[in-house]
Amino acid sequence: GRAAGVSRQTVYNQFGSKDAVFRAVVDRHWEAIRTEVAAVSAPSLDSVTNAEDVLRQFARSLLRFVNETDQIVFTRLVIAESRHLPWIAEAFYQAGKAPLVAAFAAVLAQLTERRFLTCDRAEFAARQFMGLIQEFVVWPGVMGVQGKAADAPADAVVVDEAVAMFLARYRATQPS
C-alpha cells in the first residue's frame, strides 16, 4: 500500500477485502501471460515448415514473461499467502498456468495433425516442454537462490537443450 501512496484500509475499502485485492492482483498479473498465449496461438500454423521454430518461439515467450514481469516474486507471494488464503494457489493456477498449458497443447496438437510432431497426449507434452524451461529459469528464483548460480546455463542453452530433447522424443519421422 505504501508504495502506491495509499493506506491498506483505503485499498480494502476500494476492493472490499484482502481476498478481493488478491483476486484483482492475480488477474492483472496474468494479463501479461494471456498476451503471450495469444501471440503463441494466434498466428496460423499454415506457413510453419518445422516444429523447432514454433518451440523456440514459445520458449522465448515463456522466458520473456518470466524475465519481464515479477513472476518469481509473485509466485513466492502466492505460496506464502496460500496458507492464509487457500483459494489463491488455485486461482493463480486457473488464471495463468492452465490457459497457457491449454494454448500450447493446442499448438502441439496442430503440429501433430500437420505431421511435424507425434504428440498423442498434447497437454502432457506441453507440460514436459514447459518443465524443461522452468526448472532452470523459474524454480531457482522461487526457491530463493539469489541471482543465477555461476554454473547455471544461459537461457539460450536452456532453450536449445529443451528443444533438442523435446524433438528427440516427439519429432515425427518423415516418410522418405
Coordinates of N, CA, C and O in Angstrom, one line a residue:
G1 N 0.8 -1.2 0.0 CA 0.0 0.0 0.0 C 0.8 1.3 0.0 O 0.6 2.2 -0.7
R2 N 1.9 1.3 0.8 CA 2.7 2.5 1.0 C 3.3 2.9 -0.3 O 3.4 4.1 -0.6
A3 N 3.8 2.0 -1.1 CA 4.5 2.3 -2.4 C 3.5 3.1 -3.3 O 3.9 3.9 -4.1
A4 N 2.2 2.8 -3.2 CA 1.2 3.4 -4.0 C 0.8 4.7 -3.4 O 0.0 5.5 -4.0
G5 N 1.2 5.0 -2.2 CA 0.8 6.2 -1.5 C -0.6 6.2 -0.9 O -1.2 7.2 -0.7
V6 N -1.1 5.0 -0.7 CA -2.4 4.9 -0.1 C -2.4 3.9 1.1 O -1.5 3.0 1.1
S7 N -3.3 4.0 2.0 CA -3.3 3.1 3.2 C -3.9 1.8 2.8 O -4.6 1.7 1.8
R8 N -3.5 0.8 3.6 CA -4.1 -0.6 3.4 C -5.6 -0.5 3.5 O -6.3 -1.1 2.7
Q9 N -6.1 0.3 4.4 CA -7.6 0.3 4.6 C -8.2 0.9 3.4 O -9.3 0.5 3.0
T10 N -7.6 1.9 2.8 CA -8.1 2.6 1.5 C -8.2 1.5 0.4 O -9.2 1.4 -0.3
V11 N -7.2 0.7 0.3 CA -7.2 -0.4 -0.7 C -8.3 -1.4 -0.4 O -9.1 -1.7 -1.3
Y12 N -8.5 -1.8 0.9 CA -9.5 -2.8 1.2 C -10.9 -2.1 1.0 O -11.8 -2.8 0.5
N13 N -11.0 -0.8 1.3 CA -12.3 -0.2 1.1 C -12.7 -0.2 -0.4 O -13.8 -0.4 -0.8
Q14 N -11.6 0.0 -1.3 CA -11.8 0.0 -2.7 C -12.3 -1.4 -3.2 O -13.2 -1.5 -4.0
F15 N -11.6 -2.4 -2.7 CA -11.8 -3.8 -3.3 C -12.8 -4.6 -2.4 O -13.3 -5.6 -2.9
G16 N -12.9 -4.2 -1.2 CA -13.9 -4.9 -0.3 C -13.2 -5.8 0.7 O -13.7 -6.0 1.8
S17 N -12.0 -6.4 0.4 CA -11.4 -7.3 1.4 C -10.0 -7.6 0.8 O -9.7 -7.4 -0.3
K18 N -9.2 -8.3 1.7 CA -7.9 -8.7 1.3 C -8.0 -9.7 0.2 O -7.3 -9.7 -0.8
D19 N -9.0 -10.6 0.3 CA -9.3 -11.6 -0.8 C -9.5 -10.9 -2.1 O -8.9 -11.4 -3.1
A20 N -10.3 -9.9 -2.1 CA -10.7 -9.2 -3.4 C -9.4 -8.6 -3.9 O -9.2 -8.6 -5.2
V21 N -8.6 -8.0 -3.1 CA -7.3 -7.4 -3.6 C -6.5 -8.4 -4.3 O -6.0 -8.2 -5.4
F22 N -6.3 -9.6 -3.6 CA -5.5 -10.6 -4.2 C -6.1 -11.1 -5.5 O -5.4 -11.4 -6.5
R23 N -7.4 -11.3 -5.5 CA -8.1 -11.8 -6.8 C -7.8 -10.8 -7.9 O -7.4 -11.2 -9.0
A24 N -7.8 -9.5 -7.6 CA -7.6 -8.5 -8.7 C -6.1 -8.5 -9.1 O -5.8 -8.4 -10.3
V25 N -5.2 -8.7 -8.1 CA -3.8 -8.7 -8.4 C -3.4 -9.9 -9.3 O -2.7 -9.8 -10.2
V26 N -4.0 -11.1 -8.9 CA -3.8 -12.3 -9.6 C -4.2 -12.1 -11.1 O -3.5 -12.4 -12.0
D27 N -5.4 -11.6 -11.2 CA -6.0 -11.5 -12.6 C -5.1 -10.5 -13.4 O -4.8 -10.7 -14.6
R28 N -4.7 -9.4 -12.8 CA -4.0 -8.4 -13.5 C -2.6 -8.9 -13.9 O -2.1 -8.7 -15.0
H29 N -2.0 -9.7 -13.0 CA -0.7 -10.3 -13.3 C -0.7 -11.2 -14.5 O 0.2 -11.1 -15.3
W30 N -1.8 -11.9 -14.6 CA -1.8 -12.9 -15.7 C -2.2 -12.3 -17.0 O -2.2 -13.0 -18.0
E31 N -2.6 -11.0 -17.0 CA -2.9 -10.4 -18.3 C -1.7 -10.5 -19.3 O -1.8 -10.7 -20.5
A32 N -0.5 -10.3 -18.7 CA 0.7 -10.4 -19.5 C 0.9 -11.8 -20.1 O 1.2 -11.9 -21.3
I33 N 0.6 -12.8 -19.4 CA 0.8 -14.2 -19.9 C -0.3 -14.4 -20.9 O -0.1 -15.1 -21.9
R34 N -1.5 -13.9 -20.7 CA -2.6 -14.1 -21.7 C -2.2 -13.4 -23.0 O -2.5 -14.0 -24.1
T35 N -1.5 -12.3 -23.0 CA -1.0 -11.7 -24.2 C 0.0 -12.6 -24.9 O 0.0 -12.7 -26.1
E36 N 0.9 -13.2 -24.1 CA 1.9 -14.1 -24.7 C 1.2 -15.4 -25.3 O 1.5 -15.8 -26.4
V37 N 0.2 -15.9 -24.6 CA -0.6 -17.0 -25.1 C -1.2 -16.7 -26.4 O -1.2 -17.5 -27.4
A38 N -1.8 -15.5 -26.5 CA -2.5 -15.1 -27.7 C -1.4 -15.0 -28.8 O -1.7 -15.4 -30.0
A39 N -0.2 -14.5 -28.5 CA 0.8 -14.4 -29.5 C 1.2 -15.7 -30.0 O 1.5 -15.9 -31.2
V40 N 1.3 -16.7 -29.1 CA 1.7 -18.1 -29.5 C 0.6 -18.8 -30.3 O 0.9 -19.5 -31.2
S41 N -0.6 -18.6 -29.9 CA -1.7 -19.3 -30.5 C -2.3 -18.6 -31.7 O -2.9 -19.3 -32.6
A42 N -2.2 -17.3 -31.8 CA -2.8 -16.6 -32.9 C -2.3 -16.8 -34.3 O -3.1 -17.1 -35.2
P43 N -1.0 -16.9 -34.5 CA -0.5 -17.0 -35.9 C -1.0 -18.3 -36.4 O -0.9 -19.3 -35.7
S44 N -1.4 -18.3 -37.7 CA -1.8 -19.6 -38.3 C -0.5 -20.4 -38.5 O 0.5 -19.9 -38.8
L45 N -0.7 -21.7 -38.2 CA 0.4 -22.6 -38.4 C 0.6 -23.1 -39.8 O 1.4 -23.9 -40.1
D46 N -0.3 -22.5 -40.7 CA -0.2 -22.9 -42.1 C 1.1 -22.7 -42.8 O 1.6 -23.4 -43.6
S47 N 1.8 -21.6 -42.4 CA 3.1 -21.2 -43.0 C 4.3 -21.9 -42.3 O 5.4 -21.7 -42.8
V48 N 4.0 -22.6 -41.2 CA 5.1 -23.2 -40.5 C 5.7 -24.4 -41.3 O 5.0 -25.2 -41.8
T49 N 7.0 -24.4 -41.3 CA 7.7 -25.5 -42.1 C 8.4 -26.5 -41.1 O 8.8 -27.5 -41.6
N50 N 8.5 -26.2 -39.8 CA 9.0 -27.1 -38.9 C 8.6 -26.8 -37.5 O 8.2 -25.7 -37.2
A51 N 8.6 -27.8 -36.6 CA 8.2 -27.7 -35.2 C 9.2 -26.9 -34.4 O 8.9 -26.2 -33.5
E52 N 10.5 -27.0 -34.8 CA 11.5 -26.4 -34.0 C 11.3 -24.9 -33.8 O 11.5 -24.3 -32.7
D53 N 11.0 -24.2 -34.9 CA 10.8 -22.7 -34.8 C 9.6 -22.4 -33.9 O 9.7 -21.4 -33.1
V54 N 8.6 -23.1 -33.9 CA 7.4 -22.9 -33.0 C 7.8 -23.1 -31.6 O 7.5 -22.3 -30.7
L55 N 8.6 -24.2 -31.3 CA 9.0 -24.5 -29.9 C 9.9 -23.4 -29.4 O 9.8 -22.9 -28.3
R56 N 10.8 -22.9 -30.3 CA 11.7 -21.8 -29.8 C 10.9 -20.5 -29.6 O 11.2 -19.8 -28.6
Q57 N 10.0 -20.2 -30.4 CA 9.2 -19.0 -30.2 C 8.4 -19.1 -28.9 O 8.4 -18.1 -28.1
F58 N 7.8 -20.3 -28.6 CA 7.1 -20.4 -27.3 C 8.1 -20.3 -26.1 O 7.8 -19.6 -25.2
A59 N 9.2 -21.0 -26.2 CA 10.2 -20.9 -25.1 C 10.7 -19.5 -24.9 O 10.8 -19.0 -23.7
R60 N 10.9 -18.7 -26.0 CA 11.3 -17.3 -25.8 C 10.2 -16.5 -25.2 O 10.4 -15.6 -24.4
S61 N 8.9 -16.8 -25.5 CA 7.8 -16.1 -24.9 C 7.7 -16.4 -23.4 O 7.5 -15.5 -22.6
L62 N 7.9 -17.6 -23.1 CA 7.9 -18.0 -21.7 C 9.1 -17.3 -20.9 O 8.8 -16.7 -19.8
L63 N 10.3 -17.3 -21.5 CA 11.4 -16.6 -20.9 C 11.1 -15.1 -20.7 O 11.4 -14.5 -19.7
R64 N 10.6 -14.5 -21.8 CA 10.3 -13.1 -21.8 C 9.3 -12.7 -20.6 O 9.5 -11.8 -19.9
F65 N 8.3 -13.6 -20.5 CA 7.3 -13.4 -19.4 C 8.0 -13.4 -18.1 O 7.8 -12.6 -17.2
V66 N 8.8 -14.5 -17.8 CA 9.4 -14.6 -16.5 C 10.4 -13.5 -16.3 O 10.4 -13.0 -15.1
N67 N 11.1 -13.1 -17.3 CA 12.2 -12.1 -17.1 C 11.6 -10.6 -17.0 O 12.3 -9.8 -16.4
E68 N 10.5 -10.4 -17.7 CA 10.0 -9.0 -17.8 C 8.8 -8.7 -16.9 O 8.3 -7.6 -16.9
T69 N 8.4 -9.7 -16.1 CA 7.3 -9.5 -15.1 C 7.9 -9.9 -13.7 O 9.0 -10.3 -13.6
D70 N 7.1 -9.7 -12.7 CA 7.5 -10.1 -11.4 C 7.0 -11.5 -11.1 O 6.6 -11.9 -10.0
Q71 N 7.1 -12.4 -12.1 CA 6.6 -13.8 -11.9 C 7.2 -14.5 -10.8 O 6.5 -15.2 -10.0
I72 N 8.5 -14.4 -10.6 CA 9.2 -15.1 -9.5 C 8.7 -14.6 -8.1 O 8.3 -15.3 -7.3
V73 N 8.7 -13.3 -8.0 CA 8.3 -12.6 -6.7 C 6.8 -13.0 -6.5 O 6.4 -13.3 -5.4
F74 N 6.0 -12.9 -7.6 CA 4.6 -13.1 -7.4 C 4.3 -14.6 -7.0 O 3.5 -14.9 -6.2
T75 N 5.0 -15.5 -7.6 CA 4.9 -16.9 -7.3 C 5.2 -17.2 -5.8 O 4.5 -17.9 -5.1
R76 N 6.3 -16.5 -5.3 CA 6.6 -16.7 -3.9 C 5.6 -16.1 -3.0 O 5.2 -16.7 -2.0
L77 N 5.0 -15.0 -3.4 CA 3.9 -14.4 -2.7 C 2.7 -15.3 -2.6 O 2.1 -15.5 -1.5
V78 N 2.3 -15.9 -3.7 CA 1.2 -16.8 -3.8 C 1.4 -18.0 -2.8 O 0.5 -18.4 -2.1
I79 N 2.6 -18.5 -2.9 CA 2.9 -19.7 -2.0 C 2.8 -19.2 -0.5 O 2.2 -20.0 0.3
A80 N 3.4 -18.1 -0.2 CA 3.3 -17.6 1.2 C 1.8 -17.3 1.6 O 1.4 -17.7 2.7
E81 N 1.1 -16.7 0.8 CA -0.3 -16.3 1.1 C -1.3 -17.4 1.1 O -2.3 -17.4 1.7
S82 N -0.9 -18.5 0.4 CA -1.9 -19.6 0.2 C -2.1 -20.3 1.6 O -3.1 -21.0 1.7
R83 N -1.3 -20.1 2.5 CA -1.5 -20.7 3.9 C -2.7 -20.0 4.5 O -3.5 -20.6 5.2
H84 N -2.8 -18.7 4.3 CA -3.9 -17.9 4.9 C -5.1 -17.8 4.0 O -6.3 -17.6 4.4
L85 N -4.9 -17.8 2.7 CA -5.9 -17.7 1.6 C -5.9 -18.9 0.7 O -5.2 -18.9 -0.3
P86 N -6.4 -20.1 1.2 CA -6.3 -21.3 0.5 C -6.7 -21.3 -1.0 O -6.1 -22.0 -1.8
W87 N -7.6 -20.4 -1.4 CA -8.1 -20.3 -2.7 C -7.0 -19.7 -3.7 O -7.1 -19.9 -4.9
I88 N -6.0 -19.0 -3.2 CA -5.2 -18.2 -4.0 C -4.3 -19.1 -5.0 O -4.1 -18.7 -6.1
A89 N -3.8 -20.2 -4.5 CA -3.0 -21.0 -5.3 C -3.8 -21.6 -6.5 O -3.3 -21.6 -7.7
E90 N -5.0 -22.0 -6.2 CA -5.9 -22.5 -7.3 C -6.2 -21.4 -8.3 O -6.2 -21.6 -9.5
A91 N -6.5 -20.2 -7.8 CA -6.9 -19.0 -8.6 C -5.7 -18.7 -9.5 O -5.8 -18.4 -10.7
F92 N -4.5 -18.7 -8.9 CA -3.2 -18.4 -9.6 C -3.0 -19.4 -10.8 O -2.7 -19.0 -11.9
Y93 N -3.3 -20.6 -10.5 CA -3.1 -21.7 -11.5 C -4.1 -21.5 -12.6 O -3.8 -21.5 -13.8
Q94 N -5.4 -21.4 -12.2 CA -6.5 -21.3 -13.2 C -6.4 -20.1 -14.1 O -6.8 -20.1 -15.2
A95 N -5.9 -18.9 -13.5 CA -5.9 -17.7 -14.2 C -4.7 -17.7 -15.2 O -4.8 -16.9 -16.2
G96 N -3.7 -18.4 -14.9 CA -2.5 -18.3 -15.8 C -1.9 -19.6 -16.3 O -1.9 -19.7 -17.5
K97 N -1.5 -20.5 -15.5 CA -0.8 -21.7 -16.0 C -1.8 -22.5 -16.8 O -1.4 -23.0 -17.9
A98 N -3.0 -22.7 -16.3 CA -3.9 -23.6 -17.0 C -4.2 -23.1 -18.5 O -4.1 -23.9 -19.4
P99 N -4.5 -21.8 -18.7 CA -4.7 -21.4 -20.1 C -3.5 -21.5 -20.9 O -3.5 -21.7 -22.1
L100 N -2.3 -21.2 -20.3 CA -1.1 -21.3 -21.0 C -0.8 -22.7 -21.5 O -0.5 -23.0 -22.7
V101 N -1.0 -23.7 -20.6 CA -0.8 -25.1 -21.0 C -1.8 -25.5 -22.1 O -1.4 -26.1 -23.1
A102 N -3.0 -25.1 -21.9 CA -4.1 -25.4 -22.9 C -3.7 -24.8 -24.3 O -3.9 -25.5 -25.3
A103 N -3.3 -23.6 -24.3 CA -3.0 -22.9 -25.6 C -1.8 -23.6 -26.3 O -1.8 -23.9 -27.5
F104 N -0.7 -23.9 -25.5 CA 0.4 -24.6 -26.0 C 0.1 -26.0 -26.5 O 0.6 -26.5 -27.5
A105 N -0.7 -26.7 -25.7 CA -1.1 -28.1 -26.1 C -1.9 -28.0 -27.4 O -1.7 -28.9 -28.3
A106 N -2.7 -27.0 -27.6 CA -3.5 -26.9 -28.9 C -2.5 -26.7 -30.0 O -2.7 -27.2 -31.1
V107 N -1.4 -25.9 -29.8 CA -0.4 -25.7 -30.8 C 0.3 -27.1 -31.1 O 0.5 -27.4 -32.3
L108 N 0.7 -27.8 -30.1 CA 1.3 -29.1 -30.3 C 0.4 -30.1 -31.0 O 0.8 -30.9 -31.9
A109 N -0.9 -30.0 -30.7 CA -1.9 -30.9 -31.4 C -2.0 -30.5 -32.9 O -2.0 -31.4 -33.7
Q110 N -1.9 -29.2 -33.2 CA -1.9 -28.8 -34.6 C -0.6 -29.3 -35.3 O -0.7 -29.7 -36.5
L111 N 0.5 -29.2 -34.6 CA 1.8 -29.6 -35.2 C 1.7 -31.1 -35.4 O 2.3 -31.6 -36.4
T112 N 1.0 -31.8 -34.6 CA 0.9 -33.3 -34.7 C 0.0 -33.6 -35.9 O 0.3 -34.5 -36.7
E113 N -1.1 -32.8 -36.0 CA -2.1 -33.0 -37.1 C -1.3 -32.8 -38.4 O -1.6 -33.5 -39.4
R114 N -0.4 -31.8 -38.5 CA 0.3 -31.5 -39.7 C 1.5 -32.4 -39.9 O 2.3 -32.2 -40.8
R115 N 1.7 -33.4 -39.0 CA 2.7 -34.4 -39.1 C 4.1 -33.9 -38.9 O 5.1 -34.4 -39.4
F116 N 4.3 -32.8 -38.1 CA 5.6 -32.3 -37.7 C 6.0 -33.0 -36.4 O 7.2 -33.2 -36.1
L117 N 5.0 -33.3 -35.6 CA 5.2 -34.0 -34.3 C 4.3 -35.2 -34.2 O 3.4 -35.3 -34.9
T118 N 4.7 -36.0 -33.2 CA 3.8 -37.2 -32.8 C 3.5 -37.1 -31.3 O 4.1 -37.8 -30.5
C119 N 2.6 -36.2 -31.0 CA 2.2 -36.0 -29.5 C 0.8 -36.5 -29.4 O -0.1 -35.9 -29.6
D120 N 0.7 -37.8 -28.9 CA -0.6 -38.4 -28.6 C -1.3 -37.7 -27.5 O -2.5 -37.6 -27.4
R121 N -0.5 -37.2 -26.5 CA -1.0 -36.5 -25.3 C -0.4 -35.1 -25.3 O 0.6 -34.8 -24.7
A122 N -1.1 -34.2 -26.0 CA -0.6 -32.9 -26.2 C -0.4 -32.1 -24.9 O 0.6 -31.4 -24.7
E123 N -1.4 -32.2 -24.0 CA -1.2 -31.5 -22.7 C 0.0 -32.0 -21.9 O 0.7 -31.2 -21.3
F124 N 0.1 -33.3 -21.9 CA 1.3 -33.9 -21.2 C 2.6 -33.4 -21.8 O 3.5 -33.0 -21.1
A125 N 2.7 -33.4 -23.1 CA 3.9 -32.9 -23.8 C 4.1 -31.5 -23.6 O 5.3 -31.0 -23.4
A126 N 3.0 -30.7 -23.5 CA 3.2 -29.2 -23.3 C 3.8 -29.0 -21.9 O 4.7 -28.2 -21.7
R127 N 3.3 -29.8 -20.9 CA 3.8 -29.6 -19.5 C 5.3 -30.1 -19.5 O 6.1 -29.5 -18.8
Q128 N 5.6 -31.1 -20.2 CA 7.0 -31.6 -20.3 C 7.9 -30.5 -20.8 O 9.0 -30.2 -20.2
F129 N 7.5 -29.9 -21.9 CA 8.4 -28.8 -22.5 C 8.5 -27.6 -21.6 O 9.6 -27.1 -21.4
M130 N 7.4 -27.2 -21.0 CA 7.5 -26.1 -20.1 C 8.3 -26.4 -18.9 O 9.1 -25.5 -18.4
G131 N 8.3 -27.6 -18.4 CA 9.1 -28.0 -17.3 C 10.6 -28.0 -17.6 O 11.4 -27.6 -16.7
L132 N 11.0 -28.3 -18.8 CA 12.4 -28.2 -19.2 C 12.9 -26.8 -19.2 O 14.1 -26.6 -18.9
I133 N 12.0 -25.9 -19.4 CA 12.4 -24.4 -19.3 C 12.4 -24.0 -17.9 O 13.3 -23.4 -17.4
Q134 N 11.3 -24.2 -17.2 CA 11.0 -23.7 -15.9 C 12.0 -24.2 -14.8 O 12.3 -23.5 -13.9
E135 N 12.5 -25.4 -15.0 CA 13.4 -26.0 -14.0 C 14.6 -25.0 -13.8 O 15.1 -24.9 -12.7
F136 N 15.1 -24.5 -14.9 CA 16.3 -23.6 -14.8 C 16.0 -22.1 -14.6 O 16.8 -21.4 -14.1
V137 N 14.8 -21.7 -15.1 CA 14.5 -20.3 -15.1 C 13.6 -19.8 -14.0 O 13.8 -18.7 -13.5
V138 N 12.7 -20.6 -13.6 CA 11.7 -20.2 -12.6 C 12.1 -20.7 -11.2 O 12.2 -20.0 -10.2
W139 N 12.3 -22.0 -11.1 CA 12.5 -22.6 -9.7 C 13.6 -22.1 -8.9 O 13.5 -21.9 -7.7
P140 N 14.8 -21.9 -9.4 CA 15.9 -21.3 -8.6 C 15.4 -20.0 -7.9 O 15.7 -19.8 -6.7
G141 N 14.7 -19.2 -8.7 CA 14.2 -17.9 -8.1 C 13.2 -18.1 -7.1 O 13.2 -17.5 -6.0
V142 N 12.2 -19.0 -7.4 CA 11.1 -19.3 -6.4 C 11.7 -19.8 -5.1 O 11.2 -19.5 -4.0
M143 N 12.7 -20.6 -5.2 CA 13.3 -21.2 -4.0 C 14.3 -20.3 -3.3 O 14.9 -20.7 -2.3
G144 N 14.5 -19.1 -3.8 CA 15.3 -18.1 -3.1 C 16.7 -18.2 -3.4 O 17.5 -17.6 -2.7
V145 N 17.1 -18.9 -4.4 CA 18.5 -18.9 -4.8 C 18.8 -17.6 -5.5 O 18.2 -17.3 -6.5
Q146 N 19.6 -16.8 -4.8 CA 19.8 -15.4 -5.3 C 20.5 -15.4 -6.6 O 21.6 -16.0 -6.8
G147 N 20.0 -14.6 -7.6 CA 20.7 -14.4 -8.9 C 20.8 -15.8 -9.6 O 20.1 -16.7 -9.2
K148 N 21.6 -15.8 -10.5 CA 21.9 -17.1 -11.2 C 23.1 -17.7 -10.7 O 24.2 -17.0 -10.5
A149 N 23.1 -19.0 -10.4 CA 24.3 -19.7 -9.9 C 25.3 -19.6 -11.0 O 25.0 -19.6 -12.2
A150 N 26.6 -19.6 -10.6 CA 27.7 -19.5 -11.5 C 27.7 -20.6 -12.6 O 28.0 -20.4 -13.7
D151 N 27.2 -21.8 -12.1 CA 27.2 -22.9 -13.1 C 25.8 -23.1 -13.8 O 25.6 -24.0 -14.5
A152 N 24.9 -22.1 -13.6 CA 23.6 -22.2 -14.3 C 23.8 -21.9 -15.8 O 24.6 -21.0 -16.2
P153 N 23.1 -22.7 -16.6 CA 23.3 -22.5 -18.0 C 22.6 -21.2 -18.5 O 21.6 -20.7 -17.8
A154 N 23.1 -20.6 -19.5 CA 22.5 -19.4 -20.1 C 21.1 -19.8 -20.7 O 20.8 -20.9 -21.0
D155 N 20.2 -18.8 -20.7 CA 18.8 -19.1 -21.2 C 18.9 -19.7 -22.6 O 18.1 -20.6 -22.9
A156 N 19.8 -19.2 -23.5 CA 19.9 -19.8 -24.9 C 20.2 -21.3 -24.8 O 19.6 -22.0 -25.6
V157 N 21.0 -21.7 -23.9 CA 21.4 -23.1 -23.8 C 20.2 -23.9 -23.3 O 19.9 -25.0 -23.8
V158 N 19.5 -23.3 -22.3 CA 18.3 -24.0 -21.8 C 17.3 -24.2 -22.9 O 16.7 -25.3 -23.0
V159 N 17.1 -23.2 -23.7 CA 16.1 -23.3 -24.9 C 16.6 -24.4 -25.9 O 15.9 -25.2 -26.3
D160 N 17.9 -24.2 -26.3 CA 18.4 -25.2 -27.2 C 18.3 -26.6 -26.8 O 17.9 -27.5 -27.5
E161 N 18.6 -26.9 -25.5 CA 18.6 -28.2 -25.0 C 17.1 -28.7 -24.8 O 16.8 -29.9 -25.1
A162 N 16.2 -27.8 -24.4 CA 14.8 -28.2 -24.3 C 14.2 -28.6 -25.6 O 13.5 -29.6 -25.7
V163 N 14.5 -27.8 -26.6 CA 14.0 -28.1 -28.0 C 14.6 -29.4 -28.5 O 13.9 -30.2 -29.0
A164 N 15.9 -29.6 -28.3 CA 16.6 -30.8 -28.8 C 16.0 -32.0 -28.1 O 15.7 -33.0 -28.8
M165 N 15.8 -32.0 -26.8 CA 15.3 -33.1 -26.1 C 13.8 -33.4 -26.5 O 13.4 -34.5 -26.7
F166 N 13.0 -32.3 -26.6 CA 11.6 -32.5 -27.0 C 11.5 -33.1 -28.3 O 10.7 -34.0 -28.6
L167 N 12.3 -32.6 -29.3 CA 12.2 -33.1 -30.7 C 12.7 -34.5 -30.7 O 12.2 -35.3 -31.6
A168 N 13.7 -34.9 -29.9 CA 14.2 -36.3 -29.9 C 13.1 -37.2 -29.5 O 13.0 -38.4 -30.1
R169 N 12.2 -36.8 -28.7 CA 11.1 -37.6 -28.3 C 9.8 -37.5 -29.2 O 9.2 -38.5 -29.5
Y170 N 9.5 -36.3 -29.7 CA 8.3 -36.1 -30.4 C 8.3 -35.8 -31.9 O 7.3 -35.7 -32.5
R171 N 9.5 -35.6 -32.4 CA 9.5 -35.2 -33.9 C 9.0 -36.4 -34.7 O 9.3 -37.5 -34.4
A172 N 8.1 -36.0 -35.6 CA 7.5 -37.1 -36.5 C 8.6 -37.6 -37.5 O 9.4 -36.8 -37.9
T173 N 8.6 -38.8 -37.7 CA 9.5 -39.4 -38.7 C 8.9 -39.1 -40.1 O 7.8 -39.6 -40.3
Q174 N 9.6 -38.4 -40.9 CA 9.1 -38.0 -42.2 C 9.3 -39.2 -43.1 O 10.4 -39.8 -43.1
P175 N 8.3 -39.6 -43.9 CA 8.5 -40.7 -44.8 C 9.5 -40.3 -45.9 O 9.5 -39.2 -46.4
S176 N 10.4 -41.2 -46.2 CA 11.4 -40.9 -47.2 C 11.0 -41.3 -48.6 O 10.1 -42.1 -48.8

